[in-house]
Every structure is written in C-alpha cells, then in structure tokens.
Amino acid sequence: MFRALGRTAARRPWYIIAAWLVLTVLVVAFAPKLKSTTDQSDFLPQHYESIKASNLMSSAFPQQDDSGATIVFSRTDGSPLSTADLTKAGDIAKGLKLGSDYTSVGEVTASDSRQVAIVNVGMADNVTGQDQKDFDQVTDMRHQLTQATHGTDLEAQTTGTLPQSYDQSQSGKNAEAIVMLATIVLILVLLGIIFRSVMAALSPILMVIVAFLVADGFIGIAAKVFDLKADSSLNVILGVVLFGIGTDYFLFYLFRFRELRRKGADHKTAVMGAVERAGEAIASAGGAVIVAFLTLSLSSLGLFRSMGPALAIAVAVMLVAALTLVPAVVNVLGRALFWPSKKWDQAPKDSRGFGAIGSALGKHPTRFAAVSGGLLVILTLFIFVGGGYNPTFDLSSSNSASNVESAQATQTMEDGGLSAGATQPTPIVLTSDSGTPLDKADFTDFQATLSKVPGVAQVSPQAIGSSDGKTALFMVTLKNDPSSDAAISTVKDDLRPAAHDAAPKGSTAYVGGLTGVYVDFQAAMNRDYSVVFPVAAIIIMIILGLVLRSLVAPWYLMLSVALGFGATLGSAVIVFQRIKGDEGLVFMLPILIYLFVVALGTDYNILMLTRLREEAREGREPREAAAEAVKHAGPTIAVAGLILAGTFASLMLGGNSFLLTLGFSVAFGIVMAAFVMAMFFTPALTALIGHAAWWPGHADAKHDEDKELVGAAE
C-alpha cells in the first residue's frame, strides 16, 4: 500500500494536490461549524443526581428562572453602602433594558456589613450561554451599568452564568489566537534553523492549515449527525494537536527523503521510497493516536465523548495528508524545498552528535536503561508521596483569566462579606415517591437540617411547591463560590448526605445546581479512569504487536509510556502543587496527559523501533542495530519532539490556569517521550533483550530492503 501511495505521489503529484484543494473548498463552503458550550450539565448522563434534579425542576417548576447574571454593587471609595445607595442600586437594576435572555430582576440583597449588594437576574430556559445574541446581551448589560453608575459613587460588576460564559468564551478566543500565533512562529523558526530553508519551514504550515480546514469541517458534520457537544477549549487543543503532529509527520517523511537523496537516489525514487520507508511508521503512529483518542468515546462524560472523536477525526485527516499531500508537495517543489541551503543533500562527515550517542548506547545499554528508567520512576513517585496528586474541579477559574470582570465581581462579593454562593444558589428538589402530595408540615424540619450543614450560608425560608403538591424546591446558598473546590466538598461530603437522610418518609431529595454537576463530574471521572486507561493501553498494545510482529516488544514499550505518563503527572505535581502552591490540578488533566503522552509517545517509540528493526534486517546484531537506530532516527525524534513540545508549551500563553497546566504537562511529557523514552530507554531495553524482543515473528531477520526499493523504482 505504501509503495503504491509513493508511486502515485512520484508520478501524479498535481492530481493529489488538486484533489486536496477541491476537498478543502467544498468542506469550508458547506460543512457546519462546531458549536461549543460551557453548560457543564450538557456533558453528564441522565442517571446522575444533578441531572435528575434538573429534570424534576424543569417539569415541576417551568416558571422557575435560573440565575442568569448577578449584578454586584459597591462604592468606589470602599465605604459601606448607604440606604440611598441601595435604593439607587435597585433603581439601576430595575431600569435596565434587558433582552429576551433575561426574564426577571430580583431585589437588592446587601451583606451584613453593607460593603456590597447584589441583584440576581433570571435567565430563560432556552438560553445556552453560547449564542452570539447571549454574549451581545452581556456586553449590553455591562455597558448600561457603566452608563447608569457614571457620575455616582457606585460601581457595578457582573458575574453569574452568562457573564462567566462570556468571559470564558473571550478567554478562549484570546487563547486560541495567541497559541496559534506562537505555534506557527515556533515551527517556522525551528524548521528554518534546522533545514536552513524557507520553503521547508513554510510547507508544513501551509499543509497543516489545509488539513485543519478539512478536519474542522468533518468534525462539524460529525457533531451535527451525532449531536456531539464540545467544550470551549477544544479549538485551541485541536489546533495545537494538528500543528504538532502534522509537523512531526512532515519531519518523519522529510528526514527519510533527505537520507535517501544523500544515499544517491534520484528525486522521484526518493519521493516514493520515503513514503514506503516512513509510511508504516507514520500510519502506525497515527493509528495509535486515533485509537487512543477514540477510547474517549467510552467516557461517561459528554465532554470527552465529543473531544475524543473530534481529535481522532483531525488526526485521521492529518495522517492521510502526511501520506499523500506531503510527498506530492515535496515532489513538486523539488530542489526549491531546501532553498537556499546548498548542502542539504550532503551527509555530515563527522561522527559526533547522535552517532556518538548511539555508539555509547550500543556499548553500554544497561547504563542507559538504568539511568533513563530511574529518572522516570523517581518523577512518578511524586504522584504518591507528600500528599501527592490532588484533583480540583474548579473549572470556572481554570477556564478564565483572573482579571476578567466575572472573576473580579466574585472577589468583590467575598471581600464585602457576602457569600459567593449567592450568585447561583444550590437547588434541592424534594419529590414524593408514592405520587401523593408532600406534607408541608415536614418542610420546617427539613430546612432546619439543611441550615446546620457546614458550608451552608442560608436556606430560603419559603419552599416553592409544584402545582400538584408532589414536589418542593428549596434554595440553599453556599458560603463559597458554587464552582470552587470548597463548595464541591460541601455538597459531596455534607449537604447531599444530610438532604438524603433528612428527606421525609416517602420522599427523595436530589441536590442539583452547578456544584452538584461538578460533584457528579468527580464520580464520572473515577469511573472513566477505570475504563479508558486500560482499554487504550490494550488497543495500543495490539497495534504495536501487529506493526512490530512481536508479542514481547509491546509489553516493554507500554511500560515505557506508562512511566512517561507517571513522570509527567509527577512533574506537574512538583511544579504546580509543590512550587507554585496550587491546591490541586484540574481533574481532567491525568486523562489528557495519559492520552497525549501514551499516544504521541508511542509515535516516537514506533519510529525508533521500526528503524532498529530495519537496521537489524541489514544483518546487524541487536546492540549495533540499536546504535544505528539512534544515529539515524535520533535526529528526527529530537527535532519532532522539540517542535511538538514547543507547540504544546504555547498553550501556557493561553491566559488561564487550565491551559497553563495542560501546556506545561504535555510539553514535559513529550520531552520525556522523545529524549528519555524513545531515545534511550526503549532502544537500550531492545538491545538488552536482543533477538527475543521480536519473538515469535523474527521481524529482525536479515532482509535487503534497499535492493527491493531500487528494483521497484526501475
């Protein structure tokens, strides 16, 4: 198959390029766009308690408005609000010209110290918090408040569902632009330095952009057909993944093409031969990444069930482009690809660098395996020692910058002595099990029990009853921000157990709201860890076994990537929990690290092992083959790893703690995968195991591939 693809690229390159251009135009013109959501309840299955509470509220209390926004009033001079100030605040709120998203304006509620006062604004049921009209109403409200408080001693800030969604969206857009710019500049600079060529630096950028446009369209189609929902950070991650692996696959091909040219092959033979030689490694590596991402479809969270297929589609498109578009463009550009370099087709004359590293590894594989493996083990231990890894579920602060208005408004509330939970009270739904009306006489004791729960600021004095009397709604205000770890702990450990136990006989209590959703996220993630991790590992092992035709090699390769995962998470614990002082790492980080490091780390292991096998087929013994593999594949892996790590590191410029943590962690993991696992640990172990590493297929048996390639070209 790879020989046929190479032959087509060598003989009909313009057909391939034209086909890609036509496909891109059609997809951009007609494919639907992927819409994202920040409504976390969209990502949970129906059997979780928060979703049951939400469904009961929708059916029993259709008139009940969710808090769409909270207006926070304070004085500019920092003094307490006077009675006149509170009256003025109420007049300002009532005088707002609100759009259809908002259905009601509440009363002014001041803190005990009167440092701050809030007004909650109700939100309509059909508001998603993602449409442009929703965002326009947020900006319009903020503009009206600025105008209304101008010339007064009052300051008005907004927070709550819609303002937070808007701020998250803006943070995401800013992050996407910054990250993409940093990624492109990094790739251009590094490739320009490495190849000393303008076109070699520009070509992968242009080809990745084509693949990105096609992939984005296909993802939009899949989302529409299968009703997939995406988190607002998907586009940023998608861009980084495509630019990273796209450049990697370009390098896999280009290094092999240049090597064949340096061996004396003519241009078209090298174009074809590079596809045949590098094609299996590229396809196998891409297949491992695709499978790893697809295992996310087994997640119970819609967030991952959507992210996994989306990333898998993107990688599949990039894989096809790497095997067709890349060689076609390389063929068409000819010598211009390496312009203005004049010595690109001349091999280095000295044996320094990777040749020396390979020679040392071949002579002392035990030392290399012990040192590289020991480093991975030491870093992994930090997951467990000294408090170890602590997950945090505070997504609101993770996905937005700390200087956005909604974050500042929440801080103003807390500084002024008002519970941050007042922005979005936690609903508790009490429903009859038998279908008979609830006894209102039981409500007082139920409310009293809830008010005594640690972390609860207050319970609404009046329960809201449904029209049939079978359901009642109690609004609980938490002391902490509804999306904070403290609030999540309150609901999980105290409020839910208390509500369940205090529910009157014949009734059931469900604790919902945003905090309840995050509690259920935690349970869902624990379930996903036990399913996604092992399934991804098993399928990747099967792929490795088929590619390497061995039952032995997949085991120690997966051991290396498992240690790579552990070292990566351990380093994140060191940097962010130990050094930076964060309370924890965002809960989804381990599964993202696992998939990126396992999948992309497997890429480099496959490239190294397939090259080692190739050297063995030329008659070299295991240690000599390992030395040659490091000498020839080492530069490719080093450059690819450096660029891929750099692209993920650009996420750190995204402006929020989630992208900062993800960017550092995956970048560090890629460095571990390229420069420790694939460069040292894997070839050293293979050299030590010897011919047994290829049992039972004997894939390292002598096989003259160069003669076959020349014969096919003739």
XYZ file of C-alpha atoms in Angstrom:
714
model
C 0.000 0.000 0.000
C 2.753 2.472 0.934
C 4.637 1.676 -2.245
C 1.505 2.401 -4.276
C 0.988 5.710 -2.450
C 4.610 6.629 -3.051
C 4.354 5.722 -6.735
C 1.264 7.948 -7.124
C 2.969 10.863 -5.374
C 6.025 10.418 -7.583
C 4.089 10.204 -10.865
C 0.849 12.194 -10.307
C 1.583 14.842 -7.675
C -0.645 17.527 -9.206
C -3.661 15.196 -9.107
C -3.183 14.770 -5.358
C -2.715 18.499 -4.733
C -5.774 19.390 -6.842
C -7.905 16.819 -5.009
C -6.958 18.320 -1.642
C -7.678 21.853 -2.785
C -11.117 20.901 -4.157
C -11.945 18.997 -0.959
C -10.899 21.979 1.172
C -13.069 24.416 -0.773
C -16.117 22.137 -0.592
C -15.721 21.471 3.132
C -15.208 25.128 4.026
C -18.183 26.164 1.905
C -20.750 23.604 3.026
C -19.748 21.913 6.310
C -21.467 23.137 9.507
C -19.417 24.755 12.249
C -18.834 23.056 15.579
C -20.568 24.872 18.438
C -19.194 24.779 21.940
C -20.925 25.010 25.296
C -19.885 25.945 28.814
C -23.015 24.417 30.372
C -21.342 21.566 32.218
C -24.622 19.677 32.683
C -24.621 19.079 28.923
C -21.785 16.623 29.475
C -23.351 14.324 32.101
C -25.545 11.229 31.583
C -29.125 11.224 32.856
C -28.599 8.879 35.812
C -26.545 11.346 37.869
C -28.262 13.127 40.756
C -27.674 16.661 39.463
C -29.334 15.798 36.151
C -32.282 14.137 37.916
C -32.724 17.313 39.966
C -32.562 19.440 36.832
C -35.161 17.308 35.042
C -37.513 17.435 38.035
C -37.173 21.214 38.217
C -37.919 21.608 34.512
C -41.123 19.558 34.748
C -42.397 20.680 38.168
C -41.294 24.334 38.094
C -41.276 25.540 34.473
C -41.719 29.091 35.710
C -38.596 28.962 37.892
C -35.833 31.106 36.425
C -32.195 30.152 36.733
C -29.900 32.933 37.824
C -28.526 34.185 34.534
C -26.481 37.041 35.949
C -25.643 38.653 39.251
C -25.011 42.390 39.479
C -22.568 43.272 42.272
C -22.802 46.843 43.614
C -20.160 48.501 45.779
C -18.915 52.030 46.478
C -15.868 53.313 44.634
C -14.413 54.762 47.859
C -14.697 51.439 49.700
C -17.113 52.685 52.363
C -20.360 50.845 53.253
C -23.427 51.323 51.070
C -25.948 53.793 52.450
C -29.700 53.386 52.287
C -29.706 55.860 49.400
C -27.042 53.776 47.634
C -29.151 50.631 47.968
C -32.187 52.446 46.635
C -30.143 53.756 43.716
C -28.789 50.257 43.018
C -32.316 48.863 42.921
C -33.442 51.625 40.561
C -30.477 50.969 38.256
C -31.207 47.231 38.132
C -34.936 47.737 37.547
C -34.203 50.326 34.862
C -32.046 48.028 32.732
C -33.391 47.342 29.256
C -32.838 43.603 29.146
C -33.145 41.287 26.172
C -35.145 38.093 25.845
C -32.482 36.039 27.620
C -33.411 37.652 30.951
C -36.870 37.141 32.437
C -36.811 38.783 35.854
C -34.873 41.187 38.095
C -34.631 40.324 41.788
C -34.471 42.507 44.850
C -31.329 44.145 46.220
C -29.582 41.953 48.817
C -26.842 43.575 50.901
C -24.157 41.937 53.006
C -24.301 42.392 56.786
C -21.519 44.963 56.567
C -23.163 46.673 53.594
C -19.847 46.629 51.778
C -21.560 45.017 48.776
C -25.057 44.346 47.497
C -26.264 42.057 44.729
C -29.220 41.749 42.381
C -29.887 38.398 40.680
C -31.296 38.471 37.154
C -33.328 35.465 35.950
C -32.449 33.598 32.762
C -34.855 31.999 30.257
C -34.907 28.200 29.860
C -33.736 28.208 26.237
C -30.589 30.229 26.841
C -27.449 28.241 26.021
C -24.894 30.837 27.024
C -23.048 30.278 23.739
C -25.038 32.084 21.031
C -23.760 35.461 19.882
C -27.035 37.096 20.957
C -26.422 35.835 24.509
C -22.972 37.391 24.509
C -24.287 40.613 22.995
C -26.717 40.918 25.899
C -23.869 40.502 28.390
C -21.888 43.306 26.787
C -25.052 45.436 26.524
C -25.856 44.932 30.221
C -22.321 45.872 31.219
C -22.472 48.966 29.010
C -25.810 50.031 30.511
C -24.454 49.567 34.038
C -21.370 51.640 33.230
C -23.565 54.425 31.908
C -26.016 54.216 34.835
C -23.296 54.410 37.504
C -21.366 57.177 35.746
C -21.175 60.245 37.972
C -22.249 58.312 41.070
C -20.230 56.746 43.890
C -21.406 53.268 42.837
C -19.536 50.619 40.901
C -21.408 47.742 39.210
C -19.829 44.436 38.141
C -21.484 41.326 36.704
C -20.927 37.654 37.315
C -23.081 34.514 37.178
C -23.892 32.030 34.399
C -23.993 34.258 31.317
C -21.214 36.705 32.243
C -18.943 33.802 33.204
C -19.748 32.034 29.919
C -18.978 35.214 28.020
C -15.685 35.736 29.845
C -14.705 32.108 29.296
C -15.502 32.450 25.604
C -13.433 35.612 25.277
C -10.572 33.993 27.176
C -10.807 31.028 24.806
C -10.728 33.241 21.705
C -7.769 35.184 23.009
C -6.007 31.959 23.941
C -6.657 30.456 20.504
C -5.192 33.471 18.705
C -2.146 33.726 20.985
C -1.465 29.987 20.967
C -1.824 29.640 17.184
C 0.468 32.600 16.541
C 3.086 31.299 18.982
C 2.849 27.800 17.491
C 3.305 28.973 13.907
C 6.213 31.264 14.775
C 7.903 28.472 16.736
C 7.575 25.978 13.865
C 8.833 28.497 11.309
C 11.866 29.429 13.394
C 12.865 25.880 14.368
C 12.425 24.383 10.904
C 14.202 27.350 9.346
C 17.171 26.825 11.658
C 17.224 23.037 11.246
C 16.919 22.894 7.450
C 18.274 26.397 6.691
C 15.427 26.671 4.229
C 12.474 28.984 3.754
C 10.219 26.504 1.950
C 10.990 23.647 4.344
C 9.728 25.898 7.131
C 6.650 27.197 5.297
C 5.487 23.956 3.674
C 4.278 22.117 6.790
C 2.436 25.239 7.993
C 0.501 25.525 4.730
C -0.277 21.806 4.605
C -1.435 21.728 8.210
C -3.730 24.691 7.547
C -5.319 22.740 4.676
C -5.732 19.678 6.915
C -7.101 21.848 9.737
C -9.807 23.328 7.491
C -10.845 19.902 6.221
C -10.780 18.358 9.701
C -12.791 21.226 11.192
C -15.482 20.686 8.572
C -15.606 16.930 9.106
C -15.828 17.459 12.862
C -18.733 19.859 12.337
C -20.526 17.264 10.221
C -19.946 14.548 12.827
C -21.157 16.862 15.608
C -24.363 17.598 13.719
C -25.048 13.956 12.842
C -24.239 12.511 16.281
C -25.260 15.545 18.391
C -21.799 15.957 19.876
C -21.122 18.833 22.270
C -17.753 20.491 22.634
C -16.023 22.343 25.432
C -14.850 25.864 24.613
C -11.179 24.797 24.863
C -11.463 22.205 22.054
C -10.463 24.523 19.196
C -7.277 25.560 20.990
C -6.293 21.953 21.725
C -7.298 20.869 18.209
C -5.058 23.469 16.597
C -2.078 22.550 18.747
C -2.537 18.814 18.109
C -2.768 19.276 14.340
C 0.185 21.632 14.068
C 2.214 19.427 16.394
C 1.613 16.016 14.834
C 1.367 17.470 11.328
C 4.868 18.884 11.656
C 6.014 15.609 13.230
C 4.760 13.524 10.318
C 6.238 16.020 7.854
C 9.591 15.585 9.587
C 9.271 11.786 9.643
C 8.900 11.908 5.872
C 11.368 14.688 5.084
C 14.242 13.227 7.093
C 13.821 9.892 5.307
C 13.554 11.638 1.917
C 16.749 13.581 2.596
C 18.517 10.418 3.765
C 17.653 8.597 0.523
C 18.828 11.549 -1.532
C 22.096 11.556 0.391
C 22.491 7.872 -0.452
C 22.293 8.701 -4.155
C 18.623 8.059 -5.001
C 17.161 10.375 -7.645
C 14.355 12.791 -6.755
C 11.315 10.706 -7.732
C 12.810 7.492 -6.317
C 13.417 9.276 -3.020
C 9.847 10.653 -3.036
C 8.466 7.142 -3.486
C 10.974 5.436 -1.211
C 10.399 7.861 1.652
C 6.681 7.013 1.631
C 7.486 3.305 1.650
C 10.105 3.568 4.385
C 8.429 6.143 6.638
C 4.830 5.309 5.679
C 4.465 2.346 8.031
C 5.820 4.319 10.983
C 3.592 7.313 10.184
C 0.483 5.174 9.669
C 1.114 3.090 12.777
C 1.848 6.151 14.889
C -1.242 7.912 13.567
C -3.334 4.803 14.142
C -2.196 4.618 17.762
C -3.104 8.277 18.294
C -6.505 7.843 16.634
C -7.331 4.774 18.699
C -6.211 6.478 21.899
C -8.475 9.434 21.218
C -11.382 7.208 20.188
C -11.252 5.441 23.545
C -12.555 8.703 24.992
C -15.895 7.774 23.417
C -16.145 5.207 26.235
C -16.195 8.038 28.753
C -19.388 8.719 30.677
C -18.791 12.452 30.198
C -20.053 14.080 27.042
C -17.071 16.437 27.281
C -14.673 13.594 26.493
C -17.082 11.657 24.279
C -17.068 14.686 21.974
C -13.408 15.612 22.331
C -12.172 12.094 21.552
C -13.888 11.626 18.150
C -13.129 15.232 17.191
C -9.408 14.795 17.811
C -9.469 11.345 16.158
C -11.038 12.821 13.013
C -8.437 15.580 12.949
C -5.548 13.125 13.308
C -7.028 10.846 10.620
C -7.201 13.763 8.180
C -3.635 14.760 9.051
C -2.476 11.161 8.617
C -3.932 10.951 5.099
C -2.369 14.320 4.279
C 1.018 13.106 5.521
C 0.890 10.054 3.237
C -0.432 11.866 0.154
C -0.219 15.661 0.213
C 3.228 15.882 1.835
C 5.069 13.673 -0.699
C 3.175 15.300 -3.566
C 4.249 18.795 -2.471
C 7.819 17.619 -1.846
C 7.857 16.181 -5.379
C 6.546 19.381 -6.978
C 8.881 21.692 -5.085
C 11.960 19.699 -5.983
C 15.241 21.355 -5.025
C 13.331 24.533 -4.119
C 12.124 22.768 -0.968
C 15.550 23.229 0.625
C 16.335 26.677 -0.815
C 18.649 28.473 -0.115
C 20.647 25.633 1.503
C 23.267 24.202 -0.875
C 24.497 21.291 1.229
C 21.168 19.729 2.226
C 21.932 16.547 0.256
C 25.383 16.055 1.794
C 25.683 13.891 4.896
C 27.755 15.227 7.836
C 31.341 13.984 7.694
C 31.985 13.706 11.443
C 30.531 11.118 13.816
C 29.701 13.471 16.645
C 26.198 14.034 17.970
C 23.709 11.235 17.577
C 26.299 8.916 16.090
C 28.348 9.156 19.278
C 25.237 8.779 21.459
C 24.178 5.692 19.518
C 27.639 4.180 19.774
C 27.707 4.717 23.548
C 24.241 3.216 23.950
C 25.204 0.190 21.883
C 28.238 -0.437 24.093
C 26.529 0.240 27.451
C 22.756 -0.390 27.117
C 22.428 -1.339 30.782
C 23.635 2.073 31.950
C 21.312 3.908 29.576
C 18.312 1.796 30.582
C 19.030 2.201 34.306
C 19.561 5.976 34.240
C 16.638 6.814 31.940
C 14.302 4.354 33.648
C 15.387 5.557 37.094
C 14.603 9.168 36.198
C 11.099 8.203 35.077
C 10.483 6.187 38.251
C 11.679 8.983 40.571
C 9.380 11.553 38.964
C 6.483 9.086 39.060
C 6.826 8.707 42.820
C 5.762 12.328 43.352
C 2.201 11.316 42.392
C 2.012 9.443 45.679
C 4.449 10.998 48.182
C 3.997 14.143 50.267
C 0.285 14.473 49.660
C 0.680 13.511 46.003
C -1.709 14.390 43.221
C -4.840 16.270 44.311
C -7.624 16.817 41.724
C -9.506 20.115 41.617
C -12.885 20.647 39.962
C -12.897 24.437 39.928
C -13.475 24.800 36.174
C -14.689 28.380 36.200
C -11.420 29.812 37.474
C -9.437 27.296 35.400
C -11.035 28.279 32.088
C -10.963 32.065 32.550
C -8.259 34.569 33.287
C -8.287 36.001 36.816
C -8.620 39.588 35.562
C -11.985 39.153 33.773
C -14.974 41.012 35.189
C -16.901 37.952 36.406
C -13.904 36.822 38.481
C -13.393 40.313 39.876
C -17.100 40.597 40.732
C -16.991 37.326 42.662
C -13.920 38.543 44.555
C -15.710 41.815 45.371
C -18.623 39.843 46.839
C -16.362 37.744 49.028
C -14.338 40.746 50.207
C -17.569 42.530 51.071
C -18.761 39.721 53.330
C -21.389 38.253 51.005
C -21.362 34.571 50.235
C -20.039 33.846 46.752
C -22.666 31.128 46.572
C -25.311 33.839 46.311
C -24.531 34.150 42.590
C -26.123 30.768 41.984
C -27.997 29.153 44.898
C -27.972 25.374 45.006
C -31.426 23.854 44.400
C -32.619 20.854 46.404
C -35.651 19.101 44.960
C -37.870 17.069 47.293
C -40.232 14.744 45.448
C -42.839 12.219 46.531
C -42.020 8.558 45.917
C -45.623 7.352 46.004
C -47.200 10.066 43.877
C -49.154 11.525 46.785
C -48.736 15.215 47.761
C -45.959 16.102 50.192
C -46.840 17.094 53.746
C -45.797 20.748 54.163
C -45.531 20.230 57.908
C -42.326 18.274 57.246
C -40.666 21.168 55.446
C -39.616 23.065 58.588
C -37.518 20.209 59.982
C -36.021 19.561 56.546
C -34.994 23.208 56.199
C -33.591 23.276 59.717
C -31.398 20.269 58.971
C -30.086 21.848 55.779
C -29.254 25.129 57.522
C -27.000 23.313 60.012
C -24.826 21.756 57.301
C -21.222 23.090 57.397
C -20.548 25.303 54.389
C -24.192 26.422 54.050
C -24.737 30.181 54.421
C -28.519 30.124 54.450
C -31.624 28.240 53.315
C -34.528 30.070 51.723
C -37.305 30.440 54.360
C -40.048 29.541 51.892
C -40.145 26.332 49.894
C -41.557 26.548 46.372
C -44.238 23.920 45.799
C -45.299 22.431 42.476
C -48.880 22.842 41.269
C -49.732 19.224 42.138
C -48.038 19.368 45.561
C -45.829 16.353 44.798
C -42.568 18.274 44.511
C -40.966 21.081 46.513
C -37.941 23.228 45.789
C -35.535 24.521 48.453
C -32.837 27.052 47.541
C -29.595 26.785 49.514
C -26.889 29.443 49.448
C -23.387 28.092 49.963
C -20.649 30.056 51.694
C -18.222 29.516 48.826
C -18.287 30.093 45.077
C -20.524 27.351 43.586
C -17.734 26.139 41.295
C -14.984 26.140 43.933
C -13.437 23.035 45.473
C -14.720 24.107 48.895
C -18.310 24.245 47.634
C -17.908 20.908 45.864
C -16.644 19.356 49.078
C -19.628 20.812 50.969
C -22.161 19.303 48.573
C -20.425 15.954 48.254
C -19.478 15.284 51.866
C -22.122 17.174 53.843
C -25.109 18.608 52.001
C -26.111 15.597 49.918
C -25.873 13.074 52.788
C -27.797 15.445 55.066
C -30.515 16.072 52.475
C -30.883 12.362 51.722
C -31.143 11.425 55.395
C -33.481 14.298 56.288
C -35.934 13.692 53.447
C -39.352 12.936 54.985
C -40.584 9.368 54.823
C -41.974 8.569 51.380
C -39.922 11.217 49.595
C -36.486 11.559 47.984
C -34.203 14.594 47.941
C -31.972 15.474 44.968
C -29.228 18.086 45.244
C -28.575 19.752 41.904
C -27.191 23.011 40.584
C -23.740 23.770 39.221
C -21.985 22.434 42.308
C -23.945 19.199 42.123
C -22.889 18.841 38.496
C -19.217 19.112 39.486
C -19.676 16.523 42.236
C -21.081 14.145 39.645
C -18.185 15.003 37.335
C -15.867 13.650 40.004
C -17.738 10.350 40.194
C -17.852 10.096 36.403
C -14.103 10.692 36.125
C -13.313 7.950 38.630
C -15.377 5.584 36.502
C -13.652 6.754 33.313
C -10.176 6.189 34.730
C -11.021 2.528 35.282
C -12.324 2.120 31.719
C -10.478 4.451 29.341
C -6.956 3.856 30.637
C -6.881 0.048 30.304
C -8.830 -0.041 27.033
C -6.490 2.485 25.414
C -3.457 0.546 26.646
C -4.753 -2.798 25.366
C -5.643 -1.483 21.902
C -2.337 0.349 21.517
C -0.512 -2.829 22.545
C -2.378 -4.735 19.843
C -1.368 -2.116 17.268
C 2.246 -2.333 18.394
C 2.155 -6.106 18.195
C 0.830 -6.007 14.628
C 3.281 -3.338 13.488
C 6.343 -4.900 15.094
C 5.153 -8.505 14.582
C 6.120 -9.275 18.139
C 4.436 -10.332 21.367
C 7.346 -9.184 23.521
C 8.117 -5.630 22.386
C 4.619 -4.195 23.095
C 4.967 -5.016 26.791
C 8.126 -3.057 27.479
C 7.033 -0.277 25.123
C 3.848 0.181 27.143
C 5.927 0.029 30.325
C 7.994 2.928 28.996
C 4.977 5.072 28.079
C 3.325 4.234 31.413
C 6.432 5.501 33.191
C 6.343 8.509 30.890
C 2.782 9.227 31.988
C 3.724 8.857 35.639
C 6.768 11.095 35.270
C 4.688 13.740 33.521
C 1.953 13.826 36.155
C 4.583 13.725 38.880
C 6.372 16.721 37.379
C 3.059 18.633 37.255
C 2.575 17.892 40.959
C 6.082 19.201 41.687
C 5.694 22.407 39.656
C 2.106 23.399 40.389
C 1.323 21.911 43.800
C 4.741 21.959 45.448
C 6.435 25.016 43.890
C 3.555 27.213 42.690
C 1.382 26.323 45.697
C -1.861 25.403 43.898
C -4.315 23.335 45.932
C -4.578 20.790 43.133
C -4.559 20.049 39.401
C -7.702 20.247 37.286
C -9.452 16.878 37.360
C -9.280 16.165 33.612
C -5.502 16.615 33.425
C -4.494 12.958 34.078
C -6.685 11.568 31.319
C -5.466 14.184 28.835
C -1.835 13.562 29.806
C -2.392 9.838 29.517
C -3.814 10.067 26.020
C -1.343 12.617 24.681
C 1.752 11.088 26.239
C 0.785 7.475 25.579
C -0.356 8.147 22.010
C 2.297 10.653 20.973
C 4.991 8.912 22.987
C 4.120 5.722 21.145
C 4.763 7.630 17.890
C 8.408 8.086 18.792
C 8.787 4.550 20.093
C 7.359 3.207 16.830
C 9.709 5.373 14.778
C 12.727 4.203 16.797
C 11.750 0.529 16.847
C 10.889 0.334 13.149
C 14.262 1.912 12.368
C 16.002 -0.501 14.745
C 14.232 -3.389 13.005
C 15.337 -2.033 9.630
C 18.950 -1.922 10.792
C 18.663 -5.471 12.146
C 17.296 -6.660 8.793
C 20.526 -5.451 7.223
C 22.377 -8.055 9.273
C 23.374 -6.080 12.354
C 23.343 -7.577 15.837
C 20.900 -6.089 18.431
C 23.373 -3.695 20.071
C 24.792 -2.487 16.766
C 21.260 -2.104 15.362
C 20.274 -0.029 18.387
C 23.311 2.197 17.895
C 22.484 2.744 14.217
C 18.823 3.375 15.004
C 19.732 6.129 17.468
C 22.182 7.588 14.957
C 19.621 7.804 12.130
C 16.252 8.097 13.907
C 17.589 10.191 16.789
C 17.733 13.490 14.879
C 14.184 13.014 13.570
C 12.807 12.234 17.020
C 14.761 15.073 18.629
C 13.545 17.690 16.161
C 9.981 16.327 16.121
C 9.891 16.142 19.902
C 11.279 19.644 20.285
C 8.678 21.103 17.914
C 5.770 19.104 19.352
C 6.758 20.025 22.905
C 7.052 23.635 21.824
C 3.590 23.664 20.258
C 2.027 22.296 23.426
C 4.097 24.684 25.541
C 2.467 27.534 23.611
C -0.760 26.642 25.444
C 0.856 28.200 28.501
C 0.288 31.581 26.860
C -3.485 30.983 26.797
C -4.157 33.142 29.839
C -5.880 30.651 32.157
C -4.661 28.076 34.637
C -6.079 25.069 32.779
C -4.160 25.804 29.565
C -1.083 26.737 31.591
C -1.118 23.396 33.395
C -2.015 21.375 30.295
C 0.616 23.119 28.180
C 3.416 22.528 30.649
C 2.413 18.953 31.440
C 2.048 17.691 27.870
C 5.156 19.580 26.725
C 7.144 17.979 29.539
C 5.629 14.593 28.684
C 6.646 14.952 25.043
C 10.196 15.834 26.115
C 10.249 12.710 28.280
C 8.815 10.629 25.426
C 11.301 11.886 22.846
C 14.517 12.446 24.767
C 14.279 9.801 27.505
C 11.877 7.037 26.456
C 12.389 6.762 22.680
C 15.980 7.997 22.560
C 17.430 5.952 25.429
C 15.083 3.689 27.400
C 13.391 1.850 24.519
C 16.451 1.150 22.314
C 18.532 0.243 25.375
C 15.962 -2.314 26.523
C 15.666 -3.695 22.987
C 19.439 -4.070 22.775
C 19.480 -5.896 26.128
C 16.608 -8.236 25.244
C 18.183 -8.955 21.862
C 16.535 -11.182 19.278
C 13.915 -12.253 21.834
C 12.358 -8.792 21.559
C 10.954 -9.822 18.162
C 9.532 -13.178 19.246
C 7.717 -15.002 17.702
C 7.794 -13.162 14.351
C 11.580 -12.806 13.938
C 10.916 -9.453 12.291
C 14.609 -8.606 12.671
C 15.709 -11.359 10.265
C 18.091 -10.165 7.552
C 16.196 -8.595 4.645
C 17.754 -6.432 1.912
C 15.265 -3.601 1.555
C 17.497 -1.237 -0.452
C 17.640 -3.664 -3.369
C 13.870 -4.023 -3.322
C 13.434 -0.266 -3.369
C 15.790 0.177 -6.317
C 14.068 -2.642 -8.169
C 10.644 -1.115 -7.610
C 11.866 2.260 -8.857
C 13.259 0.702 -12.009
